[in-house]
Short mmCIF file of C-alpha atoms in Angstrom, two decimals:
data_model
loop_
_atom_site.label_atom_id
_atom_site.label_comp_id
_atom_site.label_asym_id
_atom_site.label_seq_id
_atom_site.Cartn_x
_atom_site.Cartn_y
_atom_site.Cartn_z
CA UNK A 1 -20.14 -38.61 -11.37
CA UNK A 2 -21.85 -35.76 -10.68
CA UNK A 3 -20.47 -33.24 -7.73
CA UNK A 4 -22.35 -31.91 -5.02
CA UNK A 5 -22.46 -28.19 -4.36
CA UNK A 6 -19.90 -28.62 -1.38
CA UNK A 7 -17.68 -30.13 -3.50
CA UNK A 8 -18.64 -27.24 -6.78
CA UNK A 9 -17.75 -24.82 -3.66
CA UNK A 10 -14.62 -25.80 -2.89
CA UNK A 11 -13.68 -25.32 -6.65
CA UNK A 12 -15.06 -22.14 -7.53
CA UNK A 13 -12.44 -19.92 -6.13
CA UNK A 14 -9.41 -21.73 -8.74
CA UNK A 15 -12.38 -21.42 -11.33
CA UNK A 16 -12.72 -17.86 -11.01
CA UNK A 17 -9.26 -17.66 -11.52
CA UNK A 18 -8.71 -20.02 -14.51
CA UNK A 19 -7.06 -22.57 -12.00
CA UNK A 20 -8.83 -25.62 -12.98
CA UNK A 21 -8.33 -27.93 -15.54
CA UNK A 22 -10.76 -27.78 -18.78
CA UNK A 23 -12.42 -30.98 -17.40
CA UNK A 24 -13.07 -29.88 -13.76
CA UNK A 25 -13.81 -25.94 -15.49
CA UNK A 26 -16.44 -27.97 -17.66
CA UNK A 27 -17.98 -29.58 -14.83
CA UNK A 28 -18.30 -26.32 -12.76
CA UNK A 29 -19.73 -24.36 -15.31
CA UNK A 30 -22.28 -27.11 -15.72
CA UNK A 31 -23.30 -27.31 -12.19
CA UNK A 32 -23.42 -23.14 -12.15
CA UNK A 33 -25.88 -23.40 -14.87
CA UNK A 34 -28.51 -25.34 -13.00
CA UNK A 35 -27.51 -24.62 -9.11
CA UNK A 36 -29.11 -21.29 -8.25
CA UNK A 37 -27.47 -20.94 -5.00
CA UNK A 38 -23.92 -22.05 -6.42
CA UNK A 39 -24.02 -19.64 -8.78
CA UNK A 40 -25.08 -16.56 -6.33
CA UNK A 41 -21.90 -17.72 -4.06
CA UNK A 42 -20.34 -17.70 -7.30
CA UNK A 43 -21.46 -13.90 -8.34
CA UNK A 44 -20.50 -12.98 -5.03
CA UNK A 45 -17.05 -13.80 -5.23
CA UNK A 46 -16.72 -11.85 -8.65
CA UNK A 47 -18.44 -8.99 -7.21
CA UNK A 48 -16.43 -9.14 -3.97
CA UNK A 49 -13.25 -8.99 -5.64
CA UNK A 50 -14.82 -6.34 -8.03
CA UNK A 51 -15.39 -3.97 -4.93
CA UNK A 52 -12.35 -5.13 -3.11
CA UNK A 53 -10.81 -3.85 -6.25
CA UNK A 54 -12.39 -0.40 -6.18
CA UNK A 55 -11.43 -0.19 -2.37
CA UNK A 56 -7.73 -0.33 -2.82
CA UNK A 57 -7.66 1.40 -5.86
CA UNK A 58 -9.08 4.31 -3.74
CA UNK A 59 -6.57 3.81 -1.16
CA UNK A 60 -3.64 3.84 -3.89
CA UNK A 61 -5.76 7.05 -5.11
CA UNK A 62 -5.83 8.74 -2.07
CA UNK A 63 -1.82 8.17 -1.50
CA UNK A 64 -1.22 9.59 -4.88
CA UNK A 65 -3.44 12.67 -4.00
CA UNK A 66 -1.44 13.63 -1.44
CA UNK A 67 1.81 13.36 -3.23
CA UNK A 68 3.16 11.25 -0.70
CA UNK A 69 4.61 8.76 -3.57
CA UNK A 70 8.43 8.66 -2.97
CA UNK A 71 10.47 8.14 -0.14
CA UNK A 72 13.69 7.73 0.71
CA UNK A 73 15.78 7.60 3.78
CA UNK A 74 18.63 6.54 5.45
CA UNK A 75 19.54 5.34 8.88
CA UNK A 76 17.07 5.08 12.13
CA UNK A 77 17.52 7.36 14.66
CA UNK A 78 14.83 7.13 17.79
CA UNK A 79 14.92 10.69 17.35
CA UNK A 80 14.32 11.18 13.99
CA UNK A 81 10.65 10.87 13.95
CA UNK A 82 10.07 13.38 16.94
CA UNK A 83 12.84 16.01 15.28
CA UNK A 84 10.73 15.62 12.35
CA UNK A 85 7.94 16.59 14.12
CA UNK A 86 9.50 19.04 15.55
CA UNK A 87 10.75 20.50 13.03
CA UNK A 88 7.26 21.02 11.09
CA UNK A 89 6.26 22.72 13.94
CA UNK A 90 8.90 25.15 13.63
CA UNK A 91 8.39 25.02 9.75
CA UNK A 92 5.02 25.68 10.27
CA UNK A 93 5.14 28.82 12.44
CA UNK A 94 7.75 30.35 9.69
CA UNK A 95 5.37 29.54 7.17
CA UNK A 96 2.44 31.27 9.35
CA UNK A 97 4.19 34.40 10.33
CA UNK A 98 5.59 34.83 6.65
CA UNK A 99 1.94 34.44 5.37
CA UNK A 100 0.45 36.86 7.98
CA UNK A 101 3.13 39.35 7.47
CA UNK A 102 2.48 39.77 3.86
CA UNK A 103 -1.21 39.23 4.11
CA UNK A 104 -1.90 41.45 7.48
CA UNK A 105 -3.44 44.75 5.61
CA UNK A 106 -5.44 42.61 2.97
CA UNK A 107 -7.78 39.97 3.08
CA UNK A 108 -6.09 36.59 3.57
CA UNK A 109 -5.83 34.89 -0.47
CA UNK A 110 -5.10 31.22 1.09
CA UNK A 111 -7.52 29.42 2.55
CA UNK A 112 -7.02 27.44 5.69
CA UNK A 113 -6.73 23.95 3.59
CA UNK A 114 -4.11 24.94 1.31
CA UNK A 115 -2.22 26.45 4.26
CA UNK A 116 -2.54 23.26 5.98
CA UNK A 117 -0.57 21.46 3.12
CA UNK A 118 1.73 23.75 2.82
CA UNK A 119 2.46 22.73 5.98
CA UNK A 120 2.27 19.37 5.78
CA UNK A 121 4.80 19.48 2.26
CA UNK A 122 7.26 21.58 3.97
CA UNK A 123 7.28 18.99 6.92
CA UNK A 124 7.73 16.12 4.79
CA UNK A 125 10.19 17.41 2.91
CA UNK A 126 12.63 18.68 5.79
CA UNK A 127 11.98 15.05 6.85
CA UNK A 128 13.60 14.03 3.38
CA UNK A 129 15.97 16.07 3.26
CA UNK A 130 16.77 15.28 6.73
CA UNK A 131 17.85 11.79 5.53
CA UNK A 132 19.92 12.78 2.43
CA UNK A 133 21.76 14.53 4.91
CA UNK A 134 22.22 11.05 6.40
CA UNK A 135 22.63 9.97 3.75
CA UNK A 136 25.61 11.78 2.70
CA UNK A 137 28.28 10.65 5.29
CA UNK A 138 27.85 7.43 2.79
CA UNK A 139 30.91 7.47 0.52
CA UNK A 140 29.47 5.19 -2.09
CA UNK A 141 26.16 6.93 -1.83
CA UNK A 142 26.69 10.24 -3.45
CA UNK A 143 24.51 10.00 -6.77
CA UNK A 144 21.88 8.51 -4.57
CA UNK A 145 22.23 11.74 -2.34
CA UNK A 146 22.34 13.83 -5.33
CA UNK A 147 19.06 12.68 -6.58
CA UNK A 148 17.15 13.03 -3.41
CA UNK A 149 18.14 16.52 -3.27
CA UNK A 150 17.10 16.99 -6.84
CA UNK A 151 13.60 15.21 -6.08
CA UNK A 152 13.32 17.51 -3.22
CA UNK A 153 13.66 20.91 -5.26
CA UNK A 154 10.76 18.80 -8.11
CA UNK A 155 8.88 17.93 -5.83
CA UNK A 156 8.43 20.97 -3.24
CA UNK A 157 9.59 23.68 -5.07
CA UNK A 158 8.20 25.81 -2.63
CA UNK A 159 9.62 24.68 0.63
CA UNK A 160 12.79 25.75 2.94
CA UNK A 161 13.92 22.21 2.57
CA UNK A 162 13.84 22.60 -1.01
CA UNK A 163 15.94 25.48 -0.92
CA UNK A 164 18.64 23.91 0.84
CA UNK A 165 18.74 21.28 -1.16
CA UNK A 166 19.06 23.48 -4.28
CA UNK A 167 22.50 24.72 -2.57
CA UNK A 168 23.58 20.97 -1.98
CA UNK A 169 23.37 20.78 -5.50
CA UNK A 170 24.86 23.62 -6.88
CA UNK B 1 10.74 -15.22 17.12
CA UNK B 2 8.19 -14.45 14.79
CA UNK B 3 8.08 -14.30 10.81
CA UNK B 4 8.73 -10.40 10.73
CA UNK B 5 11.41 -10.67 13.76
CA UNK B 6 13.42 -13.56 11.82
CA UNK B 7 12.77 -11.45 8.91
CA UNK B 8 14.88 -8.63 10.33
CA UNK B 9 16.91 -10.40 12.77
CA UNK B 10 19.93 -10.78 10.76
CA UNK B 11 20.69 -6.96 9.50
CA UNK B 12 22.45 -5.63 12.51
CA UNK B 13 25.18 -7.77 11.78
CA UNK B 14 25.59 -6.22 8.10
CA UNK B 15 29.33 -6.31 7.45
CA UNK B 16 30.66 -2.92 6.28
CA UNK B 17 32.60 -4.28 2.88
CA UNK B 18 29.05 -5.23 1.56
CA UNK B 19 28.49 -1.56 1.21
CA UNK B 20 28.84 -1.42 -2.35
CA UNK B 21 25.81 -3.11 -2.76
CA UNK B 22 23.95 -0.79 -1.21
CA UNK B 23 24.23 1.56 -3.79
CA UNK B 24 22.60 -1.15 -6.21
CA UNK B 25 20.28 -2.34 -3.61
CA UNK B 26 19.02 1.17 -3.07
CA UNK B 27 18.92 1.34 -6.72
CA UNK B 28 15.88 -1.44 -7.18
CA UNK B 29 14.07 -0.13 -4.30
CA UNK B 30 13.59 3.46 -6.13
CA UNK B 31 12.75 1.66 -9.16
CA UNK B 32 10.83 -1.06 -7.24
CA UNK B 33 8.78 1.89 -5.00
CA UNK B 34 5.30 2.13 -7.47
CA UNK B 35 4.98 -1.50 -6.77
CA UNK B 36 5.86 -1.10 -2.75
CA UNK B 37 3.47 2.06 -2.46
CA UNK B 38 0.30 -0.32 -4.14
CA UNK B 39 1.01 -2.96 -1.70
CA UNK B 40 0.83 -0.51 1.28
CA UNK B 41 -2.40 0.59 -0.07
CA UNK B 42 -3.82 -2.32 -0.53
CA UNK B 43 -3.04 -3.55 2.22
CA UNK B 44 -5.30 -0.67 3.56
CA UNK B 45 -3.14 2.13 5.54
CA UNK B 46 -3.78 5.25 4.81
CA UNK B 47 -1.32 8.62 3.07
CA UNK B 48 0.80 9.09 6.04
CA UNK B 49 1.58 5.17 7.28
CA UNK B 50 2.77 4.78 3.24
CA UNK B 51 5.72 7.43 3.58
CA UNK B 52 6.26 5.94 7.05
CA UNK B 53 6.44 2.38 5.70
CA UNK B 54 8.51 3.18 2.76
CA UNK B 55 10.85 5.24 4.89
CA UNK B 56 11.80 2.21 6.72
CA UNK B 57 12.25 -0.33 3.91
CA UNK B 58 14.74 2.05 2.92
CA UNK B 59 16.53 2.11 5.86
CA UNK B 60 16.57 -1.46 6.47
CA UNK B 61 18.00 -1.15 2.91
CA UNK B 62 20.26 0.64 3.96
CA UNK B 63 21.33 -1.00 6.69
CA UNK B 64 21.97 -4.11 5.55
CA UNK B 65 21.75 -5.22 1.57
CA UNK B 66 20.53 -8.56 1.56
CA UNK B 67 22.13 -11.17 0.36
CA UNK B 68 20.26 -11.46 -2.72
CA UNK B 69 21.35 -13.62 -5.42
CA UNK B 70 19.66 -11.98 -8.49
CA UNK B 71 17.37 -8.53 -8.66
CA UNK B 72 14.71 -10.91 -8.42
CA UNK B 73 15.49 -12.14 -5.19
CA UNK B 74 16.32 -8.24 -3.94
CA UNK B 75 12.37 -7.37 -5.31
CA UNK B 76 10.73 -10.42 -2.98
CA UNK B 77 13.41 -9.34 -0.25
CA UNK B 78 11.62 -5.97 -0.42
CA UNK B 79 7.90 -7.30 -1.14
CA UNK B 80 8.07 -9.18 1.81
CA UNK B 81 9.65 -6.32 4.17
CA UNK B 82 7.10 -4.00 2.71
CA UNK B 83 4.42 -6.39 3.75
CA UNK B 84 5.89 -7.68 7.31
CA UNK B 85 6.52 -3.90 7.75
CA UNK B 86 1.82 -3.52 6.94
CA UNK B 87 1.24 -5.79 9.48
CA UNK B 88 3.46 -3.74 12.04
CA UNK B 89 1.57 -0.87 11.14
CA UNK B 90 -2.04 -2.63 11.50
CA UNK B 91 -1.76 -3.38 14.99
CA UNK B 92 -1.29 0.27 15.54
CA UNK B 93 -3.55 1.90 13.17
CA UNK B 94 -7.06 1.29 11.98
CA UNK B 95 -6.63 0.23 8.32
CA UNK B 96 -9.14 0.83 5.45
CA UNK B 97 -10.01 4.03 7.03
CA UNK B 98 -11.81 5.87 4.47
CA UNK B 99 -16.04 4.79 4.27
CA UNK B 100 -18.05 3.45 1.79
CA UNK B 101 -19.34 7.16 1.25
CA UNK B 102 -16.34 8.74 0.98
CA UNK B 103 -14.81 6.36 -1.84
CA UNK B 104 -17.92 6.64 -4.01
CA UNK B 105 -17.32 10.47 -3.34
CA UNK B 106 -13.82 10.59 -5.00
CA UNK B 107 -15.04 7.95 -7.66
CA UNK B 108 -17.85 10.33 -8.46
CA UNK B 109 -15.27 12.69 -9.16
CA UNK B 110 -12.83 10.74 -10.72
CA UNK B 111 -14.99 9.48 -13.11
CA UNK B 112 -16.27 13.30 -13.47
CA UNK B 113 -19.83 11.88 -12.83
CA UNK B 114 -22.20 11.34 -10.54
CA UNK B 115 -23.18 7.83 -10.19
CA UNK B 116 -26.72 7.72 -10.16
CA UNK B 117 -28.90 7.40 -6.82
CA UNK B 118 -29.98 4.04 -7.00
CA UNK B 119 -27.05 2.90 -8.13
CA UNK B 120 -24.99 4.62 -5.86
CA UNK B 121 -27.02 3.46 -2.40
CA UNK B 122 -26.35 -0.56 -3.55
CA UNK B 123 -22.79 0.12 -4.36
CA UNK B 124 -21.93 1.98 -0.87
CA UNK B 125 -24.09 -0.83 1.19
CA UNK B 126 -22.02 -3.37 -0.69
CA UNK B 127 -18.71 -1.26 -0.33
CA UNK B 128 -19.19 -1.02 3.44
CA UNK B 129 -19.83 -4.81 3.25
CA UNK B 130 -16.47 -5.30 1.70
CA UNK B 131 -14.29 -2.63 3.14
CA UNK B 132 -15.72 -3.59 6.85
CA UNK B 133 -14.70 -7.43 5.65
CA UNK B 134 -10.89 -6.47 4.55
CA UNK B 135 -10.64 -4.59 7.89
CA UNK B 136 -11.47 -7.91 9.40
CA UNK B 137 -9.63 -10.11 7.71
CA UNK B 138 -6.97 -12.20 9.08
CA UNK B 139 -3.56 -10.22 8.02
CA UNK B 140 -2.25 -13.86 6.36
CA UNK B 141 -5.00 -14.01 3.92
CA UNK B 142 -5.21 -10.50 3.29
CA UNK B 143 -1.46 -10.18 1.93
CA UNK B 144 -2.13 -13.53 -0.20
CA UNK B 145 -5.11 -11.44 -1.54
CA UNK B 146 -3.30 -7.79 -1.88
CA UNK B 147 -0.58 -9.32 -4.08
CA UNK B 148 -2.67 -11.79 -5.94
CA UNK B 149 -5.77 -9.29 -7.17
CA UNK B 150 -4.33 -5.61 -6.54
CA UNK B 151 -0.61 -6.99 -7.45
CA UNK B 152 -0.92 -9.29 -10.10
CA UNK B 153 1.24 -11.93 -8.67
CA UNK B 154 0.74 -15.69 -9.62
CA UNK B 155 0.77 -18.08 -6.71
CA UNK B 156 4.12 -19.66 -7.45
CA UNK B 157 5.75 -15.71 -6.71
CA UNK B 158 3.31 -14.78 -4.11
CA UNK B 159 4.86 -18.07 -1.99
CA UNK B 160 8.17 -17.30 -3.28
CA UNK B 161 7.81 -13.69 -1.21
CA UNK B 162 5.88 -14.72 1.59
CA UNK B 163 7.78 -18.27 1.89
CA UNK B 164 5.13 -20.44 1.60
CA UNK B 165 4.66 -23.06 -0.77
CA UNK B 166 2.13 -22.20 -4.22
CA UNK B 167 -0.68 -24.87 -2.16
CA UNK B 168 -0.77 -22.99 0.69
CA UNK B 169 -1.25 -19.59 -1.37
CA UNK B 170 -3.62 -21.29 -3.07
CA UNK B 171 -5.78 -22.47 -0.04
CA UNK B 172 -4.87 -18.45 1.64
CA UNK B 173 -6.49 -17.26 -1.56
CA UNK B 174 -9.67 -19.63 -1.73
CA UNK B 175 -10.18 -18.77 2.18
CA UNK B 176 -10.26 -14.90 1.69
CA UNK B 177 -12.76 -14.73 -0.81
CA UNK B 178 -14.92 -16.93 0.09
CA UNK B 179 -15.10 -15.01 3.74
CA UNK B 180 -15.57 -11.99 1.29
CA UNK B 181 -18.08 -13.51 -0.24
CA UNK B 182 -20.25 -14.72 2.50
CA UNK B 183 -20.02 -11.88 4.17
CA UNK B 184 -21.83 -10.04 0.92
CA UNK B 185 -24.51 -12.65 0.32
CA UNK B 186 -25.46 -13.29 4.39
CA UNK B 187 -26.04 -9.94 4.59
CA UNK B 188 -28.57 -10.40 2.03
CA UNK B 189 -26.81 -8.19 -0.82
CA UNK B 190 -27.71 -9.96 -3.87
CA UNK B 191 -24.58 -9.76 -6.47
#
């Protein structure tokens, strides 16, 4: 017996995705050839997906961008978020006076963005190191520690935080 | 008590001999944290809510290694904490952020090309379409979606970490897209 298209609609979600059996499958892709309107709902579940796809890949994009791809820490503190904070502030002036100390009789060679994650890296990784610090007063958790600290020193090379966590090391 | 609270409930109470398997524990989440960071970003928060979320599956890691009979069972534990842990986050942050614009922007540049005009003004109407939809959508269905389509999980795994049975996944799955779907062709986008 022929389906109707309420009953082809119901279907052509687990037929996009190979779901069906090859009897049902056959029956779908019959109806799709001769329902018009089926087969738009149909195209515009492909396509959805299709763009849903493009949207997340953006967002996984945009993470990756911005280096923020690994993360570890170690124990809550309420505190830890606001010392954190706190402490990129502080990280942030240092960076600022350094930068307009050596850069006060000549024309400034960063620009404001690349200040601004300089920033932001040397923030998160005090934050990291932070919790490998944490981390430490773990017995059983010292080759963890140890490669925190060494994904610091890869990973912001350029930071106070990365410095410090060069000396943990050595 | 909700799912997330029950979720979480029980790691207070973490004994301290079952520290030596935090080591291991911690072990498959730095392995495991390419697969945590797509979820996050599929499920649509943005650069800083991904350290944020990641920061505290490892500390619920941390503080209590679940009691997980295989690594298997330790990668859903932490699937489903990085998930619970999304839906925290969206009902304090906007999620899917970015516009239609500025995706096609960095695609442009990705791809090293410019898209061309015509093109470009039916994709971002249809992105908008589909990024203002995900926003919307009901944070149930959009997991089931997230790990399905941007994860590559089959049903039977997807219930496994959400702890619902394959049917139900199933019927989460068929409901988000069609809502996707409809949403595309009643605005009168043609596919």
């Amino acid at each position: 017996m022929e389906k109707s298209c309420e009953q082809i609609e119901k279907l052509l979600v687990d037929y996009a995705d190979g779901e069906l059996s090859s009897g049902e499958s056959s029956k779908v892709a019959e109806h799709l050839a001769k329902c018009e309107r089926c087969r738009k709902t149909f195209q515009a579940l492909e396509r959805s997906m299709e763009l849903a796809g493009v949207i997340w890949e953006d967002g996984l994009r945009e993470i990756e961008d911005l280096g923020v791809t690994k993360v570890a820490a170690v124990r809550r503190f309420k505190w830890g978020r606001y010392a954190a904070i706190a402490a990129s502030i502080l990280i942030a002036a240092g960076i600022f006076r350094a930068w307009h100390s050596t850069t006060s009789h000549e024309e400034p060679t960063l620009t404001f963005a690349e200040v601004e994650q300089r920033i932001e890296q040397s923030g998160r990784a005090a934050r990291l190191l932070a919790a490998a610090e944490l981390l430490a007063e773990c017995p059983d958790a010292q080759s963890i520690v140890e490669k925190q600290y060494r994904y610091i020193v890869e990973t912001y090379p350029q930071t106070p935080a990365a410095a410090k966590a060069k000396s943990r090391i050595q | 008590m909700n799912e997330t609270d029950s979720d979480f409930a029980g790691e207070t109470d973490h004994a301290a001999g079952e520290r030596s398997s935090q080591s291991g524990f911690f072990e498959i989440f730095i392995a495991e944290r390419d697969r945590l960071r797509r979820i996050v970003a599929g499920m649509g928060l943005g650069p800083a809510d991904v350290e944020d979320v990641l920061q505290d599956v490892s500390i619920r890691v941390m503080r209590r290694s679940p009691k997980c009979q295989s690594p298997e069972d330790a990668v859903r534990w932490l699937v489903r904490v990085t998930i619970n842990l999304c839906l925290m986050e969206h009902r304090r942050r906007k999620r899917f952020g970015r516009n239609a614009s500025a995706i096609l922007k960095r695609r442009s540049e990705t791809l090293g090309r410019p898209e061309r005009a015509q093109e470009n003004i039916i994709r971002a109407e249809e992105l908008e379409i589909v990024r203002e939809s995900l926003q919307e959508l009901d944070d149930s269905l959009l997991a089931a979606l997230v790990l399905r389509y941007f994860c590559d999980l089959n049903s039977t795994e997807i219930g496994r970490v959400l702890r619902l049975s394959a049917s139900t996944v199933r019927s989460r799955l068929r409901e988000g897209r069609m809502i996707l779907a409809r949403r595309l062709t009643e605005r009168g986008v043609e596919p």
